[in-house]
Amino acid sequence: MTDLQSGGGPVGALPFIYGHVDPALFPAEGLREAAALALARHHHSALNYGSSLGCSSLRALLRAKLERDEGLKLGEDELMLTAGASAGLDTAVRVFTRPGDTVLVEAPTYHEALGIIRDYPVKLAAVSLDDDGLVVDALSERLELLVGAGERPALLYTIPCFQNPSGATMSEGRRRALLQLAYRHRLRIVEDDVYRDLYFAGPPPPSLQALDSEGMVIRLGSFSKILAPGLRLGWAVGSAGSIGRLAECGLTTSGGGANPFVAYVVAAFCEQGWLEPHIDRLRQTYRERRDVLLAALAACMPSGTGRKPAWTKPGGGFFVWLTLPPALKARAVLKEAEGRDVTFLPGEPFYAEGGGEQQIRLPFSYIDRPDLERGVEIIADIVARMLPG
Amino acid sequence: MTDLQSGGGPVGALPFIYGHVDPALFPAEGLREAAALALARHHHSALNYGSSLGCSSLRALLRAKLERDEGLKLGEDELMLTAGASAGLDTAVRVFTRPGDTVLVEAPTYHEALGIIRDYPVKLAAVSLDDDGLVVDALSERLELLVGAGERPALLYTIPCFQNPSGATMSEGRRRALLQLAYRHRLRIVEDDVYRDLYFAGPPPPSLQALDSEGMVIRLGSFSKILAPGLRLGWAVGSAGSIGRLAECGLTTSGGGANPFVAYVVAAFCEQGWLEPHIDRLRQTYRERRDVLLAALAACMPSGTGRKPAWTKPGGGFFVWLTLPPALKARAVLKEAEGRDVTFLPGEPFYAEGGGEQQIRLPFSYIDRPDLERGVEIIADIVARMLPG
């Protein structure tokens, strides 16, 4: 995220580097009205410390949304607000790990999550991913190895829907198998579910948290992808016991819950009935952009054995994950691309234990049709020129 | 903070328990206008991820304020925004301690800070306080003992101005002696300076950070005391090196700086020239309330040897710290007081290593004149009745 603003403006004319919402899609006018409503009606609460679980009207709205969308009936103490999904992950690592524990992640995974976990005195272990999400058999083997070596695997961080960076979604079968494995190993799961609402065909499989019968999953949601990241507001869902552990941590207690002012603004926005139509618009916009990106890749990328890159076809979210032909490295392509004002993230930062030399993350969320097409044309041209023979 | 809202309303009719701003003093109308301005002028930036240091216009305003108020000239990379002083302390503990390190605190100190530090795998050691603040000789002895025992004292957390809960302010001599001691031991200092602006007679001595020539101090400020705590916004000042360490932590990088939306709202509020007049009003209001509280204590508390409680006379901030006569315990007084609808915090939670059985924290920030007077009358009546013979 830092690269976005430290220089004052976007990096590169065609910044495939940004895996986030296009600012042109922020509902600024609605949020302005919501802020005025919140401060007119609730300024004593909105400007004060709040309960550790966060603004109760927004929590009620979120529980109602989860019941409507997924048939989930949550108790009052099974959902709390967070200062974004990042803060939820941060608190979970603080509360649920001890020094020396191992935290498992997907390979690849969200690189900023790796940064958060690395700030704690824990070890990282990465488990591979395929088109159906985390490979549960590989996780099982890794857990056996870790336990055999005297390690304590404490937590798994997974992004089962429209994963960042791969776009992969974990199948329902994998989800059920993962939970059984987690129960056997008493492995807590942090489920980063921030892209769930942004599906293009139909809703994704039930969340791990919804399938969890033993209180081992904490599921993180966020307004960053469906409203605006500058709000720094998200939520966590789990058993009353595990939500209580997050809510009772020193920082949450001291601060008085996550961002009360923002929470009241977002509650006012939702109470006006503006959230669902906004999400509908985002789904349509991002679906169109995904289609543009996939069509451009199909049209422009070189073909032929050993020459054609592979790419994922996500059913939602923000990301296509491209694998270069064997002869090419992503960093070499990036170097050429930067010379032509196109930037993207090569695969390495997304791997906790190495890998990703041939991968490129291509977000379709941040830039619009003509730039998506021109960016792909340039990358495809570079790939074609760099291929031997 | 949790007690404030979990039950829906303030605890007790005379809640001396709340050590924070009276909601009647929130500048709600100004913040509403500021939110409208920020979203009209800067919605692309205000709603997006920002740089790790936070909204640059607000940082510039804060640097200008520090130069005007204290003659401090700070470089751009010597001040960053935080999600409140609590979040600043939390990040400092994460970044500057290793498992097993010792964190030194004052006895007494802000109890919520103890909660934050206790979430990390560190040890706590408490050093006594008197009317001139932290007793530096006692700190020196404790450091020698710790080092002799093979411990690693990594960090000191201190509140040198109008301390929570004691109201004490560290003298300039103590500040200079503390810095020399810290340099000898390579002890980092987190200076919680959130009450600095709320002085009643004249400004307090220079901050430790302003006196620091070796980059060992990180000073935390907050809009919680001078605007509204529900904003969750503060700042940290220090050497470029230590601010960089805080800014580069995983959570800050991932979230894109502290609360961008709120930061733009507060920047708009400040740009209108509304902050300083608001702080002036707060100073006047809190000075009046302190005077009311001190006059009520003088008028109502029992007198005579062995019967008269002692209390501090703070030059600013929110708190008077009362010490009961030898025969009485604060918890026994509290039990009686609750029966008469008066609540307060007894001293124990403010001590990391025991103590405080005879202390009572009396904030004068949250409740107004008649309630301050009636509350003190009730507590004084209970104390008088409970005293032997």
PDB file of C-alpha atoms in Angstrom, chain A residues 1-2 4-6 19-21 23-24 26-28 31-33 35-37 39-40 43-52 83 86-88 90 94-95 99 110 112-113 115-116 119-121 224-225 227-232 247-262 265 366, chain B residues 1-2 4-6 19-21 23-24 26-28 31-33 35-37 39-40 43-52 83 86-88 90 94-95 99 110 112-113 115-116 119-121 224-225 227-232 247-262 265 366:
ATOM      1  CA  MET A   1       0.000   0.000   0.000  1.00  0.00           C
ATOM      2  CA  THR A   2       2.858   2.344   0.795  1.00  0.00           C
ATOM      3  CA  LEU A   4       0.547   4.293  -3.577  1.00  0.00           C
ATOM      4  CA  GLN A   5       1.098   7.577  -1.896  1.00  0.00           C
ATOM      5  CA  SER A   6       4.617   8.005  -0.678  1.00  0.00           C
ATOM      6  CA  GLY A  19      -4.829  -4.702  -5.659  1.00  0.00           C
ATOM      7  CA  HIS A  20      -7.615  -2.490  -4.416  1.00  0.00           C
ATOM      8  CA  VAL A  21     -10.724  -0.533  -5.169  1.00  0.00           C
ATOM      9  CA  PRO A  23     -11.277   5.426  -6.129  1.00  0.00           C
ATOM     10  CA  ALA A  24     -13.751   6.403  -8.852  1.00  0.00           C
ATOM     11  CA  PHE A  26     -16.065   5.253  -3.761  1.00  0.00           C
ATOM     12  CA  PRO A  27     -19.580   6.337  -2.691  1.00  0.00           C
ATOM     13  CA  ALA A  28     -18.267   9.669  -1.444  1.00  0.00           C
ATOM     14  CA  LEU A  31     -20.656   8.764   2.959  1.00  0.00           C
ATOM     15  CA  ARG A  32     -20.850  12.539   3.290  1.00  0.00           C
ATOM     16  CA  GLU A  33     -24.575  12.304   3.981  1.00  0.00           C
ATOM     17  CA  ALA A  35     -21.387  11.370   8.288  1.00  0.00           C
ATOM     18  CA  ALA A  36     -23.822  14.267   8.687  1.00  0.00           C
ATOM     19  CA  LEU A  37     -26.567  11.892   9.857  1.00  0.00           C
ATOM     20  CA  LEU A  39     -23.043  13.313  13.860  1.00  0.00           C
ATOM     21  CA  ALA A  40     -26.526  14.833  14.034  1.00  0.00           C
ATOM     22  CA  HIS A  43     -22.549  12.390  18.187  1.00  0.00           C
ATOM     23  CA  HIS A  44     -22.190  11.566  21.881  1.00  0.00           C
ATOM     24  CA  SER A  45     -21.652   7.880  21.093  1.00  0.00           C
ATOM     25  CA  ALA A  46     -19.945   8.304  17.731  1.00  0.00           C
ATOM     26  CA  LEU A  47     -17.250  10.560  19.178  1.00  0.00           C
ATOM     27  CA  ASN A  48     -16.727   8.633  22.395  1.00  0.00           C
ATOM     28  CA  TYR A  49     -15.045   5.424  23.418  1.00  0.00           C
ATOM     29  CA  GLY A  50     -17.308   2.483  22.691  1.00  0.00           C
ATOM     30  CA  SER A  51     -17.645  -1.097  23.834  1.00  0.00           C
ATOM     31  CA  SER A  52     -14.846  -3.481  22.923  1.00  0.00           C
ATOM     32  CA  ALA A  83     -10.071  -1.639  12.443  1.00  0.00           C
ATOM     33  CA  SER A  86      -5.454  -6.450   8.830  1.00  0.00           C
ATOM     34  CA  ALA A  87      -6.083  -5.384  12.419  1.00  0.00           C
ATOM     35  CA  GLY A  88      -8.207  -8.511  12.944  1.00  0.00           C
ATOM     36  CA  ASP A  90      -2.881  -8.778  13.854  1.00  0.00           C
ATOM     37  CA  ARG A  94      -1.136 -11.660  19.157  1.00  0.00           C
ATOM     38  CA  VAL A  95      -3.799 -13.464  21.137  1.00  0.00           C
ATOM     39  CA  PRO A  99       6.701 -17.141  20.878  1.00  0.00           C
ATOM     40  CA  TYR A 110      -1.481 -11.962   0.619  1.00  0.00           C
ATOM     41  CA  GLU A 112       0.870  -7.756   3.523  1.00  0.00           C
ATOM     42  CA  ALA A 113      -0.475 -10.503   5.806  1.00  0.00           C
ATOM     43  CA  GLY A 115       4.334  -8.637   6.969  1.00  0.00           C
ATOM     44  CA  ILE A 116       1.874  -8.581   9.849  1.00  0.00           C
ATOM     45  CA  ASP A 119       6.225  -8.797  13.328  1.00  0.00           C
ATOM     46  CA  TYR A 120       5.513 -11.521  15.909  1.00  0.00           C
ATOM     47  CA  PRO A 121       8.054 -14.008  17.271  1.00  0.00           C
ATOM     48  CA  SER A 224     -12.271  -1.888   2.492  1.00  0.00           C
ATOM     49  CA  LYS A 225     -13.379  -3.881  -0.553  1.00  0.00           C
ATOM     50  CA  LEU A 227     -17.005   0.617   0.565  1.00  0.00           C
ATOM     51  CA  ALA A 228     -13.594   2.241   0.982  1.00  0.00           C
ATOM     52  CA  PRO A 229     -10.273   1.209   2.552  1.00  0.00           C
ATOM     53  CA  GLY A 230      -9.627   4.637   4.085  1.00  0.00           C
ATOM     54  CA  LEU A 231     -12.423   3.916   6.567  1.00  0.00           C
ATOM     55  CA  ARG A 232     -10.243   1.257   8.278  1.00  0.00           C
ATOM     56  CA  ALA A 247     -12.235  -8.149  22.321  1.00  0.00           C
ATOM     57  CA  GLU A 248     -10.482  -8.467  25.671  1.00  0.00           C
ATOM     58  CA  CYS A 249      -7.029  -7.753  24.318  1.00  0.00           C
ATOM     59  CA  GLY A 250      -5.405  -4.677  25.829  1.00  0.00           C
ATOM     60  CA  LEU A 251      -5.467  -2.507  22.732  1.00  0.00           C
ATOM     61  CA  THR A 252      -9.159  -3.123  22.020  1.00  0.00           C
ATOM     62  CA  THR A 253     -10.138  -2.488  25.629  1.00  0.00           C
ATOM     63  CA  SER A 254      -8.033   0.649  25.831  1.00  0.00           C
ATOM     64  CA  GLY A 255      -9.206   2.142  22.555  1.00  0.00           C
ATOM     65  CA  GLY A 256     -12.828   1.315  23.297  1.00  0.00           C
ATOM     66  CA  GLY A 257     -13.624  -0.789  20.219  1.00  0.00           C
ATOM     67  CA  ALA A 258     -12.792  -0.241  16.576  1.00  0.00           C
ATOM     68  CA  ASN A 259     -13.129   3.283  15.186  1.00  0.00           C
ATOM     69  CA  PRO A 260     -16.441   4.376  16.774  1.00  0.00           C
ATOM     70  CA  PHE A 261     -16.839   7.496  14.626  1.00  0.00           C
ATOM     71  CA  VAL A 262     -16.366   5.613  11.367  1.00  0.00           C
ATOM     72  CA  VAL A 265     -20.942   6.739   9.727  1.00  0.00           C
ATOM     73  CA  TYR A 366      -8.091  -0.626  -9.871  1.00  0.00           C
TER      74      TYR A 366
ATOM     75  CA  MET B   1     -13.383   1.995  28.693  1.00  0.00           C
ATOM     76  CA  THR B   2     -15.520  -1.096  28.307  1.00  0.00           C
ATOM     77  CA  LEU B   4     -18.874   2.819  29.609  1.00  0.00           C
ATOM     78  CA  GLN B   5     -21.136   1.246  27.079  1.00  0.00           C
ATOM     79  CA  SER B   6     -21.440  -2.476  27.554  1.00  0.00           C
ATOM     80  CA  GLY B  19     -11.111   9.339  32.990  1.00  0.00           C
ATOM     81  CA  HIS B  20     -12.034  10.999  29.751  1.00  0.00           C
ATOM     82  CA  VAL B  21     -13.635  13.897  27.968  1.00  0.00           C
ATOM     83  CA  PRO B  23     -19.215  14.257  25.630  1.00  0.00           C
ATOM     84  CA  ALA B  24     -20.932  17.627  26.088  1.00  0.00           C
ATOM     85  CA  PHE B  26     -17.258  17.360  21.750  1.00  0.00           C
ATOM     86  CA  PRO B  27     -17.195  19.857  18.832  1.00  0.00           C
ATOM     87  CA  ALA B  28     -19.762  17.787  16.928  1.00  0.00           C
ATOM     88  CA  LEU B  31     -16.583  17.881  12.933  1.00  0.00           C
ATOM     89  CA  ARG B  32     -19.724  17.530  10.810  1.00  0.00           C
ATOM     90  CA  GLU B  33     -18.642  20.501   8.705  1.00  0.00           C
ATOM     91  CA  ALA B  35     -16.339  15.759   7.351  1.00  0.00           C
ATOM     92  CA  ALA B  36     -18.331  17.444   4.583  1.00  0.00           C
ATOM     93  CA  LEU B  37     -15.305  19.528   3.571  1.00  0.00           C
ATOM     94  CA  LEU B  39     -15.252  14.420   1.478  1.00  0.00           C
ATOM     95  CA  ALA B  40     -15.973  17.236  -0.949  1.00  0.00           C
ATOM     96  CA  HIS B  43     -12.535  12.041  -1.133  1.00  0.00           C
ATOM     97  CA  HIS B  44     -10.181  10.067  -3.372  1.00  0.00           C
ATOM     98  CA  SER B  45      -7.399  10.305  -0.794  1.00  0.00           C
ATOM     99  CA  ALA B  46      -9.552  10.351   2.329  1.00  0.00           C
ATOM    100  CA  LEU B  47     -11.281   7.096   1.411  1.00  0.00           C
ATOM    101  CA  ASN B  48      -8.196   5.306   0.128  1.00  0.00           C
ATOM    102  CA  TYR B  49      -5.166   3.650   1.633  1.00  0.00           C
ATOM    103  CA  GLY B  50      -2.589   6.256   2.552  1.00  0.00           C
ATOM    104  CA  SER B  51       1.132   6.354   3.226  1.00  0.00           C
ATOM    105  CA  SER B  52       2.391   4.566   6.316  1.00  0.00           C
ATOM    106  CA  ALA B  83      -4.734   5.136  15.532  1.00  0.00           C
ATOM    107  CA  SER B  86      -2.851   3.241  22.623  1.00  0.00           C
ATOM    108  CA  ALA B  87      -2.061   2.023  19.136  1.00  0.00           C
ATOM    109  CA  GLY B  88       1.227   3.922  19.234  1.00  0.00           C
ATOM    110  CA  ASP B  90       1.099  -1.152  21.117  1.00  0.00           C
ATOM    111  CA  ARG B  94       5.787  -4.895  19.272  1.00  0.00           C
ATOM    112  CA  VAL B  95       8.659  -3.319  17.398  1.00  0.00           C
ATOM    113  CA  PRO B  99      10.206 -12.058  24.134  1.00  0.00           C
ATOM    114  CA  TYR B 110      -2.370   4.172  33.231  1.00  0.00           C
ATOM    115  CA  GLU B 112      -5.086   0.326  30.134  1.00  0.00           C
ATOM    116  CA  ALA B 113      -1.441   0.697  29.099  1.00  0.00           C
ATOM    117  CA  GLY B 115      -3.264  -4.249  29.537  1.00  0.00           C
ATOM    118  CA  ILE B 116      -1.628  -3.451  26.207  1.00  0.00           C
ATOM    119  CA  ASP B 119      -0.491  -8.886  25.672  1.00  0.00           C
ATOM    120  CA  TYR B 120       3.185  -9.205  24.703  1.00  0.00           C
ATOM    121  CA  PRO B 121       5.617 -11.841  25.999  1.00  0.00           C
ATOM    122  CA  SER B 224      -8.732  11.759  22.150  1.00  0.00           C
ATOM    123  CA  LYS B 225      -8.210  14.372  24.862  1.00  0.00           C
ATOM    124  CA  LEU B 227     -11.093  16.594  20.249  1.00  0.00           C
ATOM    125  CA  ALA B 228     -12.844  13.250  20.725  1.00  0.00           C
ATOM    126  CA  PRO B 229     -11.717   9.708  21.547  1.00  0.00           C
ATOM    127  CA  GLY B 230     -14.120   8.072  19.066  1.00  0.00           C
ATOM    128  CA  LEU B 231     -11.941   9.431  16.261  1.00  0.00           C
ATOM    129  CA  ARG B 232      -9.157   6.984  17.204  1.00  0.00           C
ATOM    130  CA  ALA B 247       5.818   3.004  10.158  1.00  0.00           C
ATOM    131  CA  GLU B 248       7.358  -0.078   8.581  1.00  0.00           C
ATOM    132  CA  CYS B 249       5.594  -2.537  10.845  1.00  0.00           C
ATOM    133  CA  GLY B 250       3.351  -4.967   8.993  1.00  0.00           C
ATOM    134  CA  LEU B 251       0.039  -3.671  10.271  1.00  0.00           C
ATOM    135  CA  THR B 252       0.803  -0.033   9.415  1.00  0.00           C
ATOM    136  CA  THR B 253       2.038  -0.934   5.947  1.00  0.00           C
ATOM    137  CA  SER B 254      -0.930  -3.170   5.274  1.00  0.00           C
ATOM    138  CA  GLY B 255      -3.552  -0.757   6.519  1.00  0.00           C
ATOM    139  CA  GLY B 256      -1.948   2.159   4.688  1.00  0.00           C
ATOM    140  CA  GLY B 257      -1.401   4.511   7.638  1.00  0.00           C
ATOM    141  CA  ALA B 258      -3.673   5.437  10.516  1.00  0.00           C
ATOM    142  CA  ASN B 259      -7.346   6.044   9.731  1.00  0.00           C
ATOM    143  CA  PRO B 260      -7.073   8.092   6.516  1.00  0.00           C
ATOM    144  CA  PHE B 261     -10.732   9.168   6.473  1.00  0.00           C
ATOM    145  CA  VAL B 262     -10.638  10.463  10.040  1.00  0.00           C
ATOM    146  CA  VAL B 265     -11.686  15.151   8.652  1.00  0.00           C
ATOM    147  CA  TYR B 366     -16.087  13.799  32.743  1.00  0.00           C
TER     148      TYR B 366
END
